[in-house]
PDB file of N, CA and C in Angstrom:
ATOM      1  N   MET A   1      40.449   9.271  56.864  1.00  0.00           N
ATOM      2  CA  MET A   1      39.141   8.825  57.166  1.00  0.00           C
ATOM      3  C   MET A   1      38.104   9.935  56.872  1.00  0.00           C
ATOM      4  N   GLY A   2      38.555  11.193  56.929  1.00  0.00           N
ATOM      5  CA  GLY A   2      37.545  12.276  56.710  1.00  0.00           C
ATOM      6  C   GLY A   2      37.126  12.263  55.283  1.00  0.00           C
ATOM      7  N   LYS A   3      37.858  11.975  54.288  1.00  0.00           N
ATOM      8  CA  LYS A   3      37.475  11.921  52.907  1.00  0.00           C
ATOM      9  C   LYS A   3      36.420  10.881  52.619  1.00  0.00           C
ATOM     10  N   GLY A   4      36.556   9.697  53.312  1.00  0.00           N
ATOM     11  CA  GLY A   4      35.680   8.511  53.093  1.00  0.00           C
ATOM     12  C   GLY A   4      34.234   8.871  53.353  1.00  0.00           C
ATOM     13  N   SER A   5      34.005   9.667  54.419  1.00  0.00           N
ATOM     14  CA  SER A   5      32.625   9.947  54.813  1.00  0.00           C
ATOM     15  C   SER A   5      32.104  10.927  53.889  1.00  0.00           C
ATOM     16  N   ASN A   6      32.824  11.897  53.275  1.00  0.00           N
ATOM     17  CA  ASN A   6      32.291  12.780  52.323  1.00  0.00           C
ATOM     18  C   ASN A   6      31.967  12.100  50.976  1.00  0.00           C
ATOM     19  N   VAL A   7      32.764  11.162  50.648  1.00  0.00           N
ATOM     20  CA  VAL A   7      32.512  10.462  49.401  1.00  0.00           C
ATOM     21  C   VAL A   7      31.138   9.680  49.580  1.00  0.00           C
ATOM     22  N   GLN A   8      31.043   9.009  50.691  1.00  0.00           N
ATOM     23  CA  GLN A   8      29.748   8.230  50.816  1.00  0.00           C
ATOM     24  C   GLN A   8      28.579   9.223  50.953  1.00  0.00           C
ATOM     25  N   LYS A   9      28.662  10.347  51.528  1.00  0.00           N
ATOM     26  CA  LYS A   9      27.594  11.286  51.564  1.00  0.00           C
ATOM     27  C   LYS A   9      27.255  11.832  50.125  1.00  0.00           C
ATOM     28  N   ALA A  10      28.257  12.036  49.341  1.00  0.00           N
ATOM     29  CA  ALA A  10      28.038  12.580  47.947  1.00  0.00           C
ATOM     30  C   ALA A  10      27.364  11.454  47.172  1.00  0.00           C
ATOM     31  N   GLN A  11      27.837  10.285  47.396  1.00  0.00           N
ATOM     32  CA  GLN A  11      27.246   9.206  46.535  1.00  0.00           C
ATOM     33  C   GLN A  11      25.749   8.986  46.949  1.00  0.00           C
ATOM     34  N   ALA A  12      25.478   9.097  48.347  1.00  0.00           N
ATOM     35  CA  ALA A  12      24.080   8.914  48.735  1.00  0.00           C
ATOM     36  C   ALA A  12      23.229  10.147  48.150  1.00  0.00           C
ATOM     37  N   ALA A  13      23.809  11.258  48.201  1.00  0.00           N
ATOM     38  CA  ALA A  13      23.077  12.457  47.655  1.00  0.00           C
ATOM     39  C   ALA A  13      22.844  12.255  46.162  1.00  0.00           C
ATOM     40  N   ARG A  14      23.758  11.751  45.341  1.00  0.00           N
ATOM     41  CA  ARG A  14      23.579  11.484  43.911  1.00  0.00           C
ATOM     42  C   ARG A  14      22.416  10.523  43.800  1.00  0.00           C
ATOM     43  N   GLU A  15      22.411   9.437  44.523  1.00  0.00           N
ATOM     44  CA  GLU A  15      21.336   8.447  44.465  1.00  0.00           C
ATOM     45  C   GLU A  15      20.007   9.050  44.797  1.00  0.00           C
ATOM     46  N   ARG A  16      19.852   9.885  45.838  1.00  0.00           N
ATOM     47  CA  ARG A  16      18.616  10.555  46.164  1.00  0.00           C
ATOM     48  C   ARG A  16      18.106  11.498  44.991  1.00  0.00           C
ATOM     49  N   ASN A  17      18.991  12.239  44.432  1.00  0.00           N
ATOM     50  CA  ASN A  17      18.642  13.105  43.411  1.00  0.00           C
ATOM     51  C   ASN A  17      18.255  12.351  42.084  1.00  0.00           C
ATOM     52  N   GLN A  18      18.812  11.293  41.929  1.00  0.00           N
ATOM     53  CA  GLN A  18      18.508  10.507  40.721  1.00  0.00           C
ATOM     54  C   GLN A  18      17.003   9.918  40.890  1.00  0.00           C
ATOM     55  N   LYS A  19      16.645   9.540  42.137  1.00  0.00           N
ATOM     56  CA  LYS A  19      15.258   9.156  42.319  1.00  0.00           C
ATOM     57  C   LYS A  19      14.253  10.241  42.195  1.00  0.00           C
ATOM     58  N   ASN A  20      14.691  11.413  42.442  1.00  0.00           N
ATOM     59  CA  ASN A  20      13.755  12.654  42.424  1.00  0.00           C
ATOM     60  C   ASN A  20      13.650  13.156  41.068  1.00  0.00           C
ATOM     61  N   LEU A  21      14.474  12.807  40.124  1.00  0.00           N
ATOM     62  CA  LEU A  21      14.366  13.355  38.808  1.00  0.00           C
ATOM     63  C   LEU A  21      13.092  13.054  38.050  1.00  0.00           C
ATOM     64  N   GLY A  22      12.438  11.914  38.361  1.00  0.00           N
ATOM     65  CA  GLY A  22      11.152  11.608  37.728  1.00  0.00           C
ATOM     66  C   GLY A  22      11.318  10.540  36.633  1.00  0.00           C
ATOM     67  N   LYS A  23      10.405  10.624  35.758  1.00  0.00           N
ATOM     68  CA  LYS A  23      10.409   9.609  34.609  1.00  0.00           C
ATOM     69  C   LYS A  23      11.467   9.949  33.531  1.00  0.00           C
ATOM     70  N   THR A  24      11.934   8.921  32.926  1.00  0.00           N
ATOM     71  CA  THR A  24      12.850   9.096  31.818  1.00  0.00           C
ATOM     72  C   THR A  24      11.940   9.433  30.560  1.00  0.00           C
ATOM     73  N   ALA A  25      12.635   9.796  29.503  1.00  0.00           N
ATOM     74  CA  ALA A  25      11.891  10.152  28.299  1.00  0.00           C
ATOM     75  C   ALA A  25      11.141   9.018  27.763  1.00  0.00           C
ATOM     76  N   GLU A  26      11.678   7.725  27.888  1.00  0.00           N
ATOM     77  CA  GLU A  26      10.947   6.557  27.408  1.00  0.00           C
ATOM     78  C   GLU A  26       9.738   6.321  28.223  1.00  0.00           C
ATOM     79  N   GLU A  27       9.783   6.508  29.558  1.00  0.00           N
ATOM     80  CA  GLU A  27       8.699   6.283  30.422  1.00  0.00           C
ATOM     81  C   GLU A  27       7.572   7.322  30.150  1.00  0.00           C
ATOM     82  N   ARG A  28       7.919   8.650  29.863  1.00  0.00           N
ATOM     83  CA  ARG A  28       7.015   9.617  29.575  1.00  0.00           C
ATOM     84  C   ARG A  28       6.325   9.336  28.286  1.00  0.00           C
ATOM     85  N   LYS A  29       7.068   8.881  27.227  1.00  0.00           N
ATOM     86  CA  LYS A  29       6.442   8.564  25.859  1.00  0.00           C
ATOM     87  C   LYS A  29       5.509   7.407  26.093  1.00  0.00           C
ATOM     88  N   ALA A  30       5.916   6.384  26.880  1.00  0.00           N
ATOM     89  CA  ALA A  30       4.970   5.194  27.095  1.00  0.00           C
ATOM     90  C   ALA A  30       3.704   5.627  27.760  1.00  0.00           C
ATOM     91  N   ALA A  31       3.773   6.524  28.733  1.00  0.00           N
ATOM     92  CA  ALA A  31       2.628   7.044  29.488  1.00  0.00           C
ATOM     93  C   ALA A  31       1.793   7.862  28.619  1.00  0.00           C
ATOM     94  N   SER A  32       2.434   8.663  27.802  1.00  0.00           N
ATOM     95  CA  SER A  32       1.571   9.447  26.779  1.00  0.00           C
ATOM     96  C   SER A  32       0.860   8.520  25.828  1.00  0.00           C
ATOM     97  N   ASP A  33       1.507   7.635  25.297  1.00  0.00           N
ATOM     98  CA  ASP A  33       0.905   6.734  24.254  1.00  0.00           C
ATOM     99  C   ASP A  33      -0.303   5.997  25.001  1.00  0.00           C
ATOM    100  N   LYS A  34      -0.066   5.584  26.181  1.00  0.00           N
ATOM    101  CA  LYS A  34      -1.102   4.818  26.875  1.00  0.00           C
ATOM    102  C   LYS A  34      -2.391   5.783  27.139  1.00  0.00           C
ATOM    103  N   ALA A  35      -2.150   7.038  27.511  1.00  0.00           N
ATOM    104  CA  ALA A  35      -3.182   8.013  27.731  1.00  0.00           C
ATOM    105  C   ALA A  35      -3.933   8.244  26.359  1.00  0.00           C
ATOM    106  N   LYS A  36      -3.251   8.354  25.283  1.00  0.00           N
ATOM    107  CA  LYS A  36      -3.826   8.629  24.045  1.00  0.00           C
ATOM    108  C   LYS A  36      -4.707   7.381  23.617  1.00  0.00           C
ATOM    109  N   LYS A  37      -4.181   6.223  23.896  1.00  0.00           N
ATOM    110  CA  LYS A  37      -4.937   5.021  23.560  1.00  0.00           C
ATOM    111  C   LYS A  37      -6.161   4.872  24.427  1.00  0.00           C
ATOM    112  N   ASP A  38      -6.125   5.275  25.697  1.00  0.00           N
ATOM    113  CA  ASP A  38      -7.233   5.175  26.618  1.00  0.00           C
ATOM    114  C   ASP A  38      -8.334   6.246  26.287  1.00  0.00           C
ATOM    115  N   ALA A  39      -7.850   7.373  25.823  1.00  0.00           N
ATOM    116  CA  ALA A  39      -8.780   8.532  25.542  1.00  0.00           C
ATOM    117  C   ALA A  39      -9.578   8.190  24.315  1.00  0.00           C
ATOM    118  N   ALA A  40      -9.179   7.347  23.415  1.00  0.00           N
ATOM    119  CA  ALA A  40      -9.908   7.021  22.169  1.00  0.00           C
ATOM    120  C   ALA A  40     -10.133   5.601  22.171  1.00  0.00           C
ATOM    121  N   ALA A  41     -10.672   4.958  23.336  1.00  0.00           N
ATOM    122  CA  ALA A  41     -10.924   3.513  23.360  1.00  0.00           C
ATOM    123  C   ALA A  41     -12.143   3.189  22.588  1.00  0.00           C
ATOM    124  N   TYR A  42     -13.192   4.049  22.597  1.00  0.00           N
ATOM    125  CA  TYR A  42     -14.381   3.748  21.838  1.00  0.00           C
ATOM    126  C   TYR A  42     -14.546   4.882  20.873  1.00  0.00           C
ATOM    127  N   VAL A  43     -14.736   4.546  19.639  1.00  0.00           N
ATOM    128  CA  VAL A  43     -14.899   5.564  18.590  1.00  0.00           C
ATOM    129  C   VAL A  43     -16.271   5.201  17.831  1.00  0.00           C
ATOM    130  N   CYS A  44     -17.104   6.191  17.893  1.00  0.00           N
ATOM    131  CA  CYS A  44     -18.401   6.048  17.061  1.00  0.00           C
ATOM    132  C   CYS A  44     -18.083   5.804  15.595  1.00  0.00           C
ATOM    133  N   LYS A  45     -18.702   4.834  15.029  1.00  0.00           N
ATOM    134  CA  LYS A  45     -18.348   4.484  13.682  1.00  0.00           C
ATOM    135  C   LYS A  45     -19.014   5.511  12.682  1.00  0.00           C
ATOM    136  N   ILE A  46     -19.938   6.292  13.139  1.00  0.00           N
ATOM    137  CA  ILE A  46     -20.713   7.160  12.225  1.00  0.00           C
ATOM    138  C   ILE A  46     -20.051   8.561  12.343  1.00  0.00           C
ATOM    139  N   CYS A  47     -20.011   9.171  13.492  1.00  0.00           N
ATOM    140  CA  CYS A  47     -19.523  10.540  13.644  1.00  0.00           C
ATOM    141  C   CYS A  47     -18.011  10.544  14.163  1.00  0.00           C
ATOM    142  N   ARG A  48     -17.356   9.474  14.484  1.00  0.00           N
ATOM    143  CA  ARG A  48     -16.045   9.323  14.858  1.00  0.00           C
ATOM    144  C   ARG A  48     -15.749  10.075  16.296  1.00  0.00           C
ATOM    145  N   GLN A  49     -16.760  10.307  17.053  1.00  0.00           N
ATOM    146  CA  GLN A  49     -16.513  10.850  18.396  1.00  0.00           C
ATOM    147  C   GLN A  49     -15.905   9.736  19.284  1.00  0.00           C
ATOM    148  N   THR A  50     -14.929  10.164  20.150  1.00  0.00           N
ATOM    149  CA  THR A  50     -14.235   9.282  20.899  1.00  0.00           C
ATOM    150  C   THR A  50     -14.753   9.272  22.344  1.00  0.00           C
ATOM    151  N   PHE A  51     -14.608   8.121  23.054  1.00  0.00           N
ATOM    152  CA  PHE A  51     -14.980   7.991  24.435  1.00  0.00           C
ATOM    153  C   PHE A  51     -13.865   7.280  25.169  1.00  0.00           C
ATOM    154  N   MET A  52     -13.708   7.646  26.407  1.00  0.00           N
ATOM    155  CA  MET A  52     -12.684   7.183  27.361  1.00  0.00           C
ATOM    156  C   MET A  52     -12.878   5.641  27.478  1.00  0.00           C
ATOM    157  N   VAL A  53     -11.876   4.905  28.018  1.00  0.00           N
ATOM    158  CA  VAL A  53     -11.977   3.594  28.241  1.00  0.00           C
ATOM    159  C   VAL A  53     -12.843   3.214  29.316  1.00  0.00           C
ATOM    160  N   ASN A  54     -13.123   4.064  30.199  1.00  0.00           N
ATOM    161  CA  ASN A  54     -14.024   3.730  31.455  1.00  0.00           C
ATOM    162  C   ASN A  54     -15.407   4.049  31.250  1.00  0.00           C
ATOM    163  N   VAL A  55     -15.918   4.380  30.115  1.00  0.00           N
ATOM    164  CA  VAL A  55     -17.259   4.783  29.812  1.00  0.00           C
ATOM    165  C   VAL A  55     -18.115   3.602  29.889  1.00  0.00           C
ATOM    166  N   LYS A  56     -19.327   3.805  30.494  1.00  0.00           N
ATOM    167  CA  LYS A  56     -20.285   2.785  30.599  1.00  0.00           C
ATOM    168  C   LYS A  56     -21.139   2.567  29.371  1.00  0.00           C
ATOM    169  N   LEU A  57     -21.600   1.339  29.194  1.00  0.00           N
ATOM    170  CA  LEU A  57     -22.452   1.019  28.021  1.00  0.00           C
ATOM    171  C   LEU A  57     -23.701   1.970  27.962  1.00  0.00           C
ATOM    172  N   SER A  58     -24.235   2.360  29.045  1.00  0.00           N
ATOM    173  CA  SER A  58     -25.364   3.288  29.016  1.00  0.00           C
ATOM    174  C   SER A  58     -25.034   4.581  28.328  1.00  0.00           C
ATOM    175  N   MET A  59     -23.838   5.014  28.605  1.00  0.00           N
ATOM    176  CA  MET A  59     -23.365   6.343  27.988  1.00  0.00           C
ATOM    177  C   MET A  59     -23.279   6.199  26.525  1.00  0.00           C
ATOM    178  N   LEU A  60     -22.665   5.197  26.098  1.00  0.00           N
ATOM    179  CA  LEU A  60     -22.568   4.901  24.621  1.00  0.00           C
ATOM    180  C   LEU A  60     -23.899   4.808  23.911  1.00  0.00           C
ATOM    181  N   TYR A  61     -24.853   4.095  24.619  1.00  0.00           N
ATOM    182  CA  TYR A  61     -26.203   4.007  24.121  1.00  0.00           C
ATOM    183  C   TYR A  61     -26.876   5.343  24.041  1.00  0.00           C
ATOM    184  N   LEU A  62     -26.647   6.194  25.159  1.00  0.00           N
ATOM    185  CA  LEU A  62     -27.164   7.491  25.155  1.00  0.00           C
ATOM    186  C   LEU A  62     -26.723   8.343  23.950  1.00  0.00           C
ATOM    187  N   HIS A  63     -25.459   8.149  23.612  1.00  0.00           N
ATOM    188  CA  HIS A  63     -24.882   8.929  22.426  1.00  0.00           C
ATOM    189  C   HIS A  63     -25.646   8.456  21.167  1.00  0.00           C
ATOM    190  N   VAL A  64     -25.802   7.088  21.025  1.00  0.00           N
ATOM    191  CA  VAL A  64     -26.518   6.655  19.798  1.00  0.00           C
ATOM    192  C   VAL A  64     -28.022   7.311  19.765  1.00  0.00           C
ATOM    193  N   GLN A  65     -28.693   7.275  20.841  1.00  0.00           N
ATOM    194  CA  GLN A  65     -29.966   7.874  20.847  1.00  0.00           C
ATOM    195  C   GLN A  65     -30.038   9.298  20.576  1.00  0.00           C
ATOM    196  N   ASN A  66     -29.124  10.153  21.099  1.00  0.00           N
ATOM    197  CA  ASN A  66     -29.193  11.490  20.940  1.00  0.00           C
ATOM    198  C   ASN A  66     -28.593  12.028  19.641  1.00  0.00           C
ATOM    199  N   LYS A  67     -27.525  11.396  19.285  1.00  0.00           N
ATOM    200  CA  LYS A  67     -26.801  11.980  18.075  1.00  0.00           C
ATOM    201  C   LYS A  67     -27.211  11.334  16.727  1.00  0.00           C
ATOM    202  N   HIS A  68     -27.596   9.993  16.811  1.00  0.00           N
ATOM    203  CA  HIS A  68     -28.033   9.276  15.702  1.00  0.00           C
ATOM    204  C   HIS A  68     -29.437   8.612  15.928  1.00  0.00           C
ATOM    205  N   PRO A  69     -30.461   9.394  15.876  1.00  0.00           N
ATOM    206  CA  PRO A  69     -31.788   8.879  16.131  1.00  0.00           C
ATOM    207  C   PRO A  69     -32.356   7.980  15.039  1.00  0.00           C
ATOM    208  N   LYS A  70     -31.763   8.022  13.816  1.00  0.00           N
ATOM    209  CA  LYS A  70     -32.216   7.183  12.792  1.00  0.00           C
ATOM    210  C   LYS A  70     -31.625   5.794  12.780  1.00  0.00           C
ATOM    211  N   VAL A  71     -30.661   5.621  13.538  1.00  0.00           N
ATOM    212  CA  VAL A  71     -29.953   4.296  13.691  1.00  0.00           C
ATOM    213  C   VAL A  71     -30.843   3.337  14.532  1.00  0.00           C
ATOM    214  N   THR A  72     -31.145   2.237  14.042  1.00  0.00           N
ATOM    215  CA  THR A  72     -32.057   1.285  14.716  1.00  0.00           C
ATOM    216  C   THR A  72     -31.199   0.363  15.630  1.00  0.00           C
ATOM    217  N   ASP A  73     -30.064   0.028  15.147  1.00  0.00           N
ATOM    218  CA  ASP A  73     -29.183  -0.889  15.921  1.00  0.00           C
ATOM    219  C   ASP A  73     -28.000  -0.207  16.492  1.00  0.00           C
ATOM    220  N   PRO A  74     -27.834  -0.124  17.857  1.00  0.00           N
ATOM    221  CA  PRO A  74     -26.746   0.546  18.513  1.00  0.00           C
ATOM    222  C   PRO A  74     -25.398  -0.029  18.057  1.00  0.00           C
ATOM    223  N   GLY A  75     -25.422  -1.333  17.607  1.00  0.00           N
ATOM    224  CA  GLY A  75     -24.188  -1.885  17.230  1.00  0.00           C
ATOM    225  C   GLY A  75     -23.523  -1.313  15.991  1.00  0.00           C
ATOM    226  N   ASP A  76     -24.381  -0.572  15.262  1.00  0.00           N
ATOM    227  CA  ASP A  76     -23.904   0.088  14.035  1.00  0.00           C
ATOM    228  C   ASP A  76     -22.886   1.280  14.388  1.00  0.00           C
ATOM    229  N   CYS A  77     -23.093   1.735  15.587  1.00  0.00           N
ATOM    230  CA  CYS A  77     -22.233   2.852  16.113  1.00  0.00           C
ATOM    231  C   CYS A  77     -20.980   2.304  16.874  1.00  0.00           C
ATOM    232  N   PHE A  78     -21.195   1.297  17.808  1.00  0.00           N
ATOM    233  CA  PHE A  78     -20.082   0.851  18.655  1.00  0.00           C
ATOM    234  C   PHE A  78     -20.157  -0.695  18.730  1.00  0.00           C
ATOM    235  N   ASP A  79     -19.136  -1.410  18.494  1.00  0.00           N
ATOM    236  CA  ASP A  79     -19.057  -2.837  18.602  1.00  0.00           C
ATOM    237  C   ASP A  79     -19.502  -3.329  19.987  1.00  0.00           C
ATOM    238  N   ALA A  80     -19.177  -2.599  21.001  1.00  0.00           N
ATOM    239  CA  ALA A  80     -19.444  -2.919  22.351  1.00  0.00           C
ATOM    240  C   ALA A  80     -20.954  -2.912  22.618  1.00  0.00           C
ATOM    241  N   LEU A  81     -21.767  -2.374  21.846  1.00  0.00           N
ATOM    242  CA  LEU A  81     -23.186  -2.303  22.032  1.00  0.00           C
ATOM    243  C   LEU A  81     -23.963  -3.440  21.282  1.00  0.00           C
ATOM    244  N   ILE A  82     -23.295  -4.284  20.646  1.00  0.00           N
ATOM    245  CA  ILE A  82     -23.865  -5.406  19.831  1.00  0.00           C
ATOM    246  C   ILE A  82     -24.583  -6.363  21.073  1.00  0.00           C
ATOM    247  N   GLY A  83     -25.873  -6.497  20.942  1.00  0.00           N
ATOM    248  CA  GLY A  83     -26.618  -7.232  21.843  1.00  0.00           C
ATOM    249  C   GLY A  83     -26.921  -6.530  23.192  1.00  0.00           C
ATOM    250  N   TYR A  84     -26.727  -5.189  23.270  1.00  0.00           N
ATOM    251  CA  TYR A  84     -26.981  -4.431  24.456  1.00  0.00           C
ATOM    252  C   TYR A  84     -28.387  -4.218  24.652  1.00  0.00           C
ATOM    253  N   ASP A  85     -28.868  -4.547  25.858  1.00  0.00           N
ATOM    254  CA  ASP A  85     -30.345  -4.263  26.180  1.00  0.00           C
ATOM    255  C   ASP A  85     -30.405  -3.083  27.144  1.00  0.00           C
ATOM    256  N   PRO A  86     -31.000  -2.010  26.698  1.00  0.00           N
ATOM    257  CA  PRO A  86     -31.016  -0.816  27.592  1.00  0.00           C
ATOM    258  C   PRO A  86     -31.977  -0.925  28.703  1.00  0.00           C
ATOM    259  N   ASN A  87     -32.903  -1.859  28.678  1.00  0.00           N
ATOM    260  CA  ASN A  87     -33.749  -2.069  29.725  1.00  0.00           C
ATOM    261  C   ASN A  87     -33.317  -2.954  30.903  1.00  0.00           C
ATOM    262  N   ALA A  88     -32.201  -3.650  30.596  1.00  0.00           N
ATOM    263  CA  ALA A  88     -31.611  -4.502  31.591  1.00  0.00           C
ATOM    264  C   ALA A  88     -30.849  -3.705  32.668  1.00  0.00           C
ATOM    265  N   PRO A  89     -30.893  -4.178  33.933  1.00  0.00           N
ATOM    266  CA  PRO A  89     -30.034  -3.364  34.860  1.00  0.00           C
ATOM    267  C   PRO A  89     -28.618  -3.397  34.616  1.00  0.00           C
ATOM    268  N   GLU A  90     -28.034  -2.181  34.816  1.00  0.00           N
ATOM    269  CA  GLU A  90     -26.568  -2.111  34.446  1.00  0.00           C
ATOM    270  C   GLU A  90     -25.748  -2.684  35.527  1.00  0.00           C
ATOM    271  N   LYS A  91     -24.651  -3.324  35.094  1.00  0.00           N
ATOM    272  CA  LYS A  91     -23.769  -3.948  36.027  1.00  0.00           C
ATOM    273  C   LYS A  91     -22.741  -2.800  36.500  1.00  0.00           C
ATOM    274  N   ALA A  92     -22.019  -3.074  37.585  1.00  0.00           N
ATOM    275  CA  ALA A  92     -21.175  -2.134  38.140  1.00  0.00           C
ATOM    276  C   ALA A  92     -19.857  -1.933  37.325  1.00  0.00           C
ATOM    277  N   THR A  93     -19.657  -2.797  36.376  1.00  0.00           N
ATOM    278  CA  THR A  93     -18.439  -2.635  35.588  1.00  0.00           C
ATOM    279  C   THR A  93     -18.577  -1.747  34.445  1.00  0.00           C
ATOM    280  N   THR A  94     -17.501  -1.409  33.823  1.00  0.00           N
ATOM    281  CA  THR A  94     -17.441  -0.565  32.631  1.00  0.00           C
ATOM    282  C   THR A  94     -17.708  -1.501  31.398  1.00  0.00           C
ATOM    283  N   ALA A  95     -17.746  -0.825  30.237  1.00  0.00           N
ATOM    284  CA  ALA A  95     -17.971  -1.522  29.046  1.00  0.00           C
ATOM    285  C   ALA A  95     -16.665  -2.389  28.658  1.00  0.00           C
ATOM    286  N   THR A  96     -17.129  -3.540  28.123  1.00  0.00           N
ATOM    287  CA  THR A  96     -15.863  -4.431  27.631  1.00  0.00           C
ATOM    288  C   THR A  96     -15.672  -4.158  26.229  1.00  0.00           C
ATOM    289  N   LYS A  97     -14.412  -3.928  25.888  1.00  0.00           N
ATOM    290  CA  LYS A  97     -14.065  -3.652  24.539  1.00  0.00           C
ATOM    291  C   LYS A  97     -14.098  -4.815  23.678  1.00  0.00           C
ATOM    292  N   VAL A  98     -14.807  -4.883  22.571  1.00  0.00           N
ATOM    293  CA  VAL A  98     -14.758  -6.024  21.601  1.00  0.00           C
ATOM    294  C   VAL A  98     -13.812  -5.764  20.562  1.00  0.00           C
ATOM    295  N   VAL A  99     -12.862  -6.661  20.387  1.00  0.00           N
ATOM    296  CA  VAL A  99     -11.772  -6.586  19.432  1.00  0.00           C
ATOM    297  C   VAL A  99     -12.169  -7.281  18.146  1.00  0.00           C
TER     298      VAL A  99
END
């Protein structure tokens, strides 16, 4: 009976340690790929500057104004800015990505 309790303790310890190991290589790669995709969610068509997925339309519009003053249509830089009105009040949501 003494060996049975040690076997159970050892098995329980193995399970606890397995949980504490963290992510597998596949999970780390998937998380890394998602982070890279999110980091370059919006790319300026002119200068290729990237913006995070949670950027607001006003920030993209500010980029167009400051970096590309000769561009008259902000949609030339970002597809998300097609039909964007800078004078309209901004919604609480982030930019919606146009595919």
